């Protein structure tokens, strides 16, 4: 089953996720299941063109997209390498001095988790790029207070109703800062200490172009996460870190909601699947906060066109199954 935060479909590469959270327009790595027919054909053709450009489909890592429970005996980091790569791709890969840039799209985050997230990111990334989707609560002022925020673009009119355009605006803003690696972060996500300590060794290598983590939906606080038939995001891997390669054909599917975290063509690249953890705090608030989010989702997607009505209803489950959180394994 799919959980409300992310939906996925198997593609040649990392799982592409899309969110149903609405206070932030969200973020590769899962091909959407509900693309409109006219957009599906276009996006598939573009993805096939990207595959032909690289000619590495048979070497793409696919393990975590099919094995949701994981293999306890497997190595912590699973790596798949491409045997044949164009020189233009090969030469941008380097084993040291990679610049790590975090990218966020935010909207009306004052009083939530944004400051904690920016404090956290400032500890382990080199730069931060933010697109503010026409916030009305002073969110841009919070962002400006952080020295590592090297680019902040504030939209006059929100693009939430056309989320793929917002995703693209953030991507273009981020790649305009000449990054080596891009970390796609939501304004309610915190990387574990273990993940932060490992991230430099993960990016300073020449073999893999995306990194995946395990994301946990914290529920009603930070001591427990939710796990049941509808909420199992942590049982699989989510790619949120990608190497940027100038000239590679990146694009997002033309969807109004639940757009993937990273561009779809990232899925044909070789990657690393890790057991490193990320806390998602979007459901860690009060019951009243979850009810407000439930009402927003039902208003935005009343017929389940972009998500699952069953998942929306599960937000109101009075006795969800909760598991104690342990940051390190």
Short mmCIF file of N, CA, C and O in Angstrom, two decimals, residues 241-315:
data_model
loop_
_atom_site.label_atom_id
_atom_site.label_comp_id
_atom_site.label_asym_id
_atom_site.label_seq_id
_atom_site.Cartn_x
_atom_site.Cartn_y
_atom_site.Cartn_z
N UNK A 241 19.03 13.13 -2.72
CA UNK A 241 20.33 13.74 -2.98
C UNK A 241 20.80 13.31 -4.36
O UNK A 241 20.84 12.11 -4.66
N UNK A 242 21.13 14.27 -5.22
CA UNK A 242 21.49 13.94 -6.61
C UNK A 242 22.66 14.80 -7.07
O UNK A 242 22.79 15.97 -6.70
N UNK A 243 23.51 14.19 -7.88
CA UNK A 243 24.62 14.92 -8.49
C UNK A 243 24.07 15.76 -9.65
O UNK A 243 23.26 15.28 -10.45
N UNK A 244 24.50 17.00 -9.74
CA UNK A 244 24.08 17.84 -10.86
C UNK A 244 25.08 17.74 -11.99
O UNK A 244 26.29 17.91 -11.79
N UNK A 245 24.57 17.46 -13.19
CA UNK A 245 25.39 17.31 -14.38
C UNK A 245 24.90 18.28 -15.45
O UNK A 245 23.84 18.05 -16.05
N UNK A 246 25.62 19.36 -15.68
CA UNK A 246 25.19 20.33 -16.70
C UNK A 246 25.00 19.66 -18.05
O UNK A 246 25.79 18.82 -18.47
N UNK A 247 23.91 20.03 -18.73
CA UNK A 247 23.62 19.48 -20.04
C UNK A 247 22.76 18.24 -20.02
O UNK A 247 22.25 17.81 -21.07
N UNK A 248 22.58 17.64 -18.86
CA UNK A 248 21.72 16.46 -18.75
C UNK A 248 20.26 16.92 -18.80
O UNK A 248 19.90 17.95 -18.25
N UNK A 249 19.38 16.17 -19.48
CA UNK A 249 17.99 16.63 -19.71
C UNK A 249 17.08 16.40 -18.51
O UNK A 249 16.30 15.46 -18.45
N UNK A 250 17.14 17.29 -17.53
CA UNK A 250 16.26 17.20 -16.36
C UNK A 250 14.88 17.77 -16.66
O UNK A 250 14.77 18.78 -17.36
N UNK A 251 13.83 17.15 -16.12
CA UNK A 251 12.48 17.71 -16.24
C UNK A 251 11.57 17.08 -15.19
O UNK A 251 11.84 16.01 -14.67
N UNK A 252 10.49 17.80 -14.89
CA UNK A 252 9.46 17.31 -13.97
C UNK A 252 8.19 16.98 -14.75
O UNK A 252 7.90 17.62 -15.77
N UNK A 253 7.39 16.01 -14.29
CA UNK A 253 6.11 15.73 -14.94
C UNK A 253 5.15 16.90 -14.74
O UNK A 253 5.15 17.54 -13.68
N UNK A 254 4.33 17.17 -15.71
CA UNK A 254 3.43 18.33 -15.66
C UNK A 254 2.18 17.98 -14.85
O UNK A 254 1.11 17.73 -15.40
N UNK A 255 2.33 17.99 -13.53
CA UNK A 255 1.24 17.72 -12.60
C UNK A 255 1.00 18.94 -11.73
O UNK A 255 1.94 19.65 -11.36
N UNK A 256 -0.23 19.12 -11.34
CA UNK A 256 -0.56 20.26 -10.49
C UNK A 256 -0.28 20.00 -9.02
O UNK A 256 -0.08 20.95 -8.26
N UNK A 257 -0.27 18.73 -8.61
CA UNK A 257 0.00 18.39 -7.21
C UNK A 257 0.82 17.12 -7.13
O UNK A 257 0.87 16.33 -8.08
N UNK A 258 1.47 16.91 -5.98
CA UNK A 258 2.22 15.69 -5.68
C UNK A 258 3.30 15.43 -6.72
O UNK A 258 3.44 14.32 -7.24
N UNK A 259 4.06 16.45 -7.03
CA UNK A 259 5.12 16.34 -8.03
C UNK A 259 6.35 15.69 -7.40
O UNK A 259 6.62 15.91 -6.22
N UNK A 260 7.11 14.90 -8.14
CA UNK A 260 8.28 14.21 -7.57
C UNK A 260 9.29 15.16 -6.94
O UNK A 260 9.42 16.32 -7.32
N UNK A 261 10.03 14.61 -6.01
CA UNK A 261 11.04 15.37 -5.27
C UNK A 261 12.20 15.78 -6.17
O UNK A 261 12.75 16.87 -6.04
N UNK A 262 12.62 14.91 -7.08
CA UNK A 262 13.71 15.19 -8.01
C UNK A 262 13.22 14.96 -9.44
O UNK A 262 12.24 14.24 -9.65
N UNK A 263 13.88 15.54 -10.43
CA UNK A 263 13.45 15.35 -11.82
C UNK A 263 13.46 13.87 -12.22
O UNK A 263 14.30 13.09 -11.77
N UNK A 264 12.52 13.50 -13.09
CA UNK A 264 12.38 12.10 -13.47
C UNK A 264 13.62 11.48 -14.09
O UNK A 264 13.92 10.32 -13.82
N UNK A 265 14.37 12.18 -14.96
CA UNK A 265 15.53 11.53 -15.57
C UNK A 265 16.60 11.08 -14.58
O UNK A 265 17.48 10.30 -14.95
N UNK A 266 16.55 11.54 -13.34
CA UNK A 266 17.50 11.05 -12.34
C UNK A 266 17.35 9.54 -12.15
O UNK A 266 18.29 8.86 -11.72
N UNK A 267 16.17 9.00 -12.45
CA UNK A 267 15.89 7.59 -12.19
C UNK A 267 16.70 6.65 -13.07
O UNK A 267 16.78 5.46 -12.77
N UNK A 268 17.28 7.12 -14.17
CA UNK A 268 18.05 6.22 -15.03
C UNK A 268 19.53 6.23 -14.68
O UNK A 268 20.32 5.53 -15.31
N UNK A 269 19.90 6.99 -13.66
CA UNK A 269 21.30 7.08 -13.26
C UNK A 269 21.62 6.04 -12.19
O UNK A 269 20.72 5.57 -11.47
N UNK A 270 22.89 5.65 -12.04
CA UNK A 270 23.28 4.72 -10.97
C UNK A 270 23.25 5.42 -9.63
O UNK A 270 23.52 6.63 -9.52
N UNK A 271 22.90 4.69 -8.57
CA UNK A 271 22.77 5.33 -7.27
C UNK A 271 23.15 4.46 -6.10
O UNK A 271 23.50 3.29 -6.25
N UNK A 272 23.06 5.03 -4.91
CA UNK A 272 23.39 4.36 -3.65
C UNK A 272 22.16 4.36 -2.75
O UNK A 272 21.55 5.39 -2.51
N UNK A 273 21.81 3.19 -2.24
CA UNK A 273 20.71 3.06 -1.29
C UNK A 273 21.29 2.84 0.10
O UNK A 273 22.09 1.92 0.30
N UNK A 274 20.93 3.69 1.06
CA UNK A 274 21.50 3.59 2.41
C UNK A 274 20.42 3.31 3.44
O UNK A 274 19.23 3.40 3.16
N UNK A 275 20.84 3.00 4.64
CA UNK A 275 19.94 2.80 5.77
C UNK A 275 19.91 4.04 6.68
O UNK A 275 19.38 3.99 7.78
N UNK A 276 20.46 5.14 6.21
CA UNK A 276 20.49 6.38 6.98
C UNK A 276 19.09 6.97 7.09
O UNK A 276 18.29 6.87 6.16
N UNK A 277 18.81 7.62 8.21
CA UNK A 277 17.44 8.00 8.54
C UNK A 277 17.19 9.50 8.43
O UNK A 277 18.07 10.33 8.67
N UNK A 278 15.93 9.80 8.09
CA UNK A 278 15.45 11.18 8.06
C UNK A 278 14.10 11.22 8.76
O UNK A 278 13.23 10.39 8.49
N UNK A 279 13.93 12.17 9.66
CA UNK A 279 12.63 12.36 10.32
C UNK A 279 11.77 13.33 9.52
O UNK A 279 12.20 14.44 9.20
N UNK A 280 10.54 12.89 9.22
CA UNK A 280 9.55 13.80 8.63
C UNK A 280 8.61 14.23 9.75
O UNK A 280 7.90 13.40 10.34
N UNK A 281 8.58 15.53 10.03
CA UNK A 281 7.82 16.06 11.16
C UNK A 281 6.44 16.59 10.75
O UNK A 281 5.75 17.18 11.57
N UNK A 282 6.05 16.38 9.51
CA UNK A 282 4.79 16.94 9.04
C UNK A 282 3.56 16.45 9.78
O UNK A 282 2.53 17.13 9.79
N UNK A 283 3.67 15.28 10.41
CA UNK A 283 2.53 14.74 11.17
C UNK A 283 2.83 14.70 12.67
O UNK A 283 2.09 14.07 13.43
N UNK A 284 3.89 15.37 13.09
CA UNK A 284 4.32 15.33 14.49
C UNK A 284 3.56 16.31 15.38
O UNK A 284 3.73 16.30 16.60
N UNK A 285 2.73 17.15 14.78
CA UNK A 285 2.00 18.15 15.55
C UNK A 285 0.78 17.60 16.26
O UNK A 285 0.62 16.38 16.43
N UNK A 286 -0.10 18.48 16.63
CA UNK A 286 -1.29 18.11 17.40
C UNK A 286 -2.35 17.47 16.52
O UNK A 286 -2.29 17.51 15.28
N UNK A 287 -3.34 16.87 17.17
CA UNK A 287 -4.48 16.31 16.44
C UNK A 287 -5.18 17.39 15.63
O UNK A 287 -5.59 17.16 14.50
N UNK A 288 -5.31 18.57 16.21
CA UNK A 288 -5.97 19.67 15.50
C UNK A 288 -5.21 20.02 14.22
O UNK A 288 -5.82 20.30 13.18
N UNK A 289 -3.88 19.97 14.28
CA UNK A 289 -3.07 20.25 13.10
C UNK A 289 -3.31 19.19 12.02
O UNK A 289 -3.44 19.51 10.84
N UNK A 290 -3.39 17.93 12.43
CA UNK A 290 -3.63 16.86 11.45
C UNK A 290 -5.02 16.97 10.84
O UNK A 290 -5.22 16.70 9.65
N UNK A 291 -6.01 17.38 11.64
CA UNK A 291 -7.36 17.56 11.11
C UNK A 291 -7.39 18.69 10.08
O UNK A 291 -8.03 18.57 9.03
N UNK A 292 -6.67 19.76 10.37
CA UNK A 292 -6.61 20.87 9.40
C UNK A 292 -5.99 20.40 8.08
O UNK A 292 -6.45 20.77 7.00
N UNK A 293 -4.94 19.61 8.18
CA UNK A 293 -4.30 19.11 6.97
C UNK A 293 -5.23 18.17 6.22
O UNK A 293 -5.32 18.21 4.98
N UNK A 294 -5.94 17.32 6.94
CA UNK A 294 -6.91 16.42 6.31
C UNK A 294 -7.96 17.22 5.54
O UNK A 294 -8.27 16.90 4.38
N UNK A 295 -8.47 18.27 6.13
CA UNK A 295 -9.48 19.09 5.46
C UNK A 295 -8.92 19.77 4.22
O UNK A 295 -9.61 19.90 3.20
N UNK A 296 -7.68 20.20 4.31
CA UNK A 296 -7.06 20.81 3.13
C UNK A 296 -6.92 19.81 2.00
O UNK A 296 -7.20 20.12 0.84
N UNK A 297 -6.49 18.60 2.30
CA UNK A 297 -6.31 17.60 1.26
C UNK A 297 -7.64 17.25 0.59
O UNK A 297 -7.72 17.09 -0.63
N UNK A 298 -8.68 17.15 1.41
CA UNK A 298 -10.00 16.81 0.86
C UNK A 298 -10.52 17.96 0.01
O UNK A 298 -11.25 17.75 -0.96
N UNK A 299 -10.17 19.19 0.38
CA UNK A 299 -10.59 20.33 -0.42
C UNK A 299 -9.81 20.41 -1.73
O UNK A 299 -10.38 20.66 -2.79
N UNK A 300 -8.51 20.16 -1.67
CA UNK A 300 -7.67 20.23 -2.86
C UNK A 300 -7.93 19.06 -3.81
O UNK A 300 -7.93 19.23 -5.03
N UNK A 301 -8.16 17.88 -3.25
CA UNK A 301 -8.27 16.67 -4.06
C UNK A 301 -9.49 15.85 -3.62
O UNK A 301 -9.37 14.73 -3.13
N UNK A 302 -10.70 16.38 -3.79
CA UNK A 302 -11.90 15.73 -3.24
C UNK A 302 -12.21 14.37 -3.85
O UNK A 302 -12.87 13.54 -3.22
N UNK A 303 -11.75 14.12 -5.06
CA UNK A 303 -12.06 12.87 -5.74
C UNK A 303 -10.87 11.91 -5.80
O UNK A 303 -10.93 10.89 -6.48
N UNK A 304 -9.80 12.25 -5.13
CA UNK A 304 -8.64 11.37 -5.13
C UNK A 304 -7.94 11.32 -6.48
O UNK A 304 -7.34 10.31 -6.83
N UNK A 305 -7.97 12.43 -7.22
CA UNK A 305 -7.34 12.46 -8.54
C UNK A 305 -5.83 12.41 -8.43
O UNK A 305 -5.16 11.77 -9.25
N UNK A 306 -5.27 13.05 -7.41
CA UNK A 306 -3.83 13.14 -7.28
C UNK A 306 -3.29 12.26 -6.16
O UNK A 306 -2.08 12.06 -6.06
N UNK A 307 -4.15 11.78 -5.32
CA UNK A 307 -3.73 10.94 -4.21
C UNK A 307 -4.75 9.85 -3.96
O UNK A 307 -5.53 9.48 -4.84
N UNK A 308 -4.77 9.30 -2.76
CA UNK A 308 -5.67 8.21 -2.39
C UNK A 308 -6.63 8.67 -1.31
O UNK A 308 -6.20 9.14 -0.25
N UNK A 309 -7.91 8.53 -1.56
CA UNK A 309 -8.90 8.92 -0.55
C UNK A 309 -8.76 8.07 0.71
O UNK A 309 -8.98 8.55 1.82
N UNK A 310 -8.39 6.80 0.53
CA UNK A 310 -8.19 5.94 1.70
C UNK A 310 -7.07 6.47 2.58
O UNK A 310 -7.16 6.47 3.81
N UNK A 311 -6.02 6.95 1.94
CA UNK A 311 -4.92 7.53 2.70
C UNK A 311 -5.35 8.79 3.43
O UNK A 311 -4.99 9.01 4.59
N UNK A 312 -6.11 9.64 2.75
CA UNK A 312 -6.59 10.85 3.40
C UNK A 312 -7.41 10.51 4.64
O UNK A 312 -7.23 11.12 5.70
N UNK A 313 -8.30 9.54 4.51
CA UNK A 313 -9.15 9.17 5.65
C UNK A 313 -8.32 8.61 6.80
O UNK A 313 -8.66 8.79 7.97
N UNK A 314 -7.23 7.93 6.48
CA UNK A 314 -6.41 7.32 7.53
C UNK A 314 -5.75 8.35 8.43
O UNK A 314 -5.30 8.03 9.53
N UNK A 315 -5.67 9.60 7.98
CA UNK A 315 -5.10 10.66 8.82
C UNK A 315 -5.89 10.79 10.12
O UNK A 315 -5.33 11.13 11.16
#
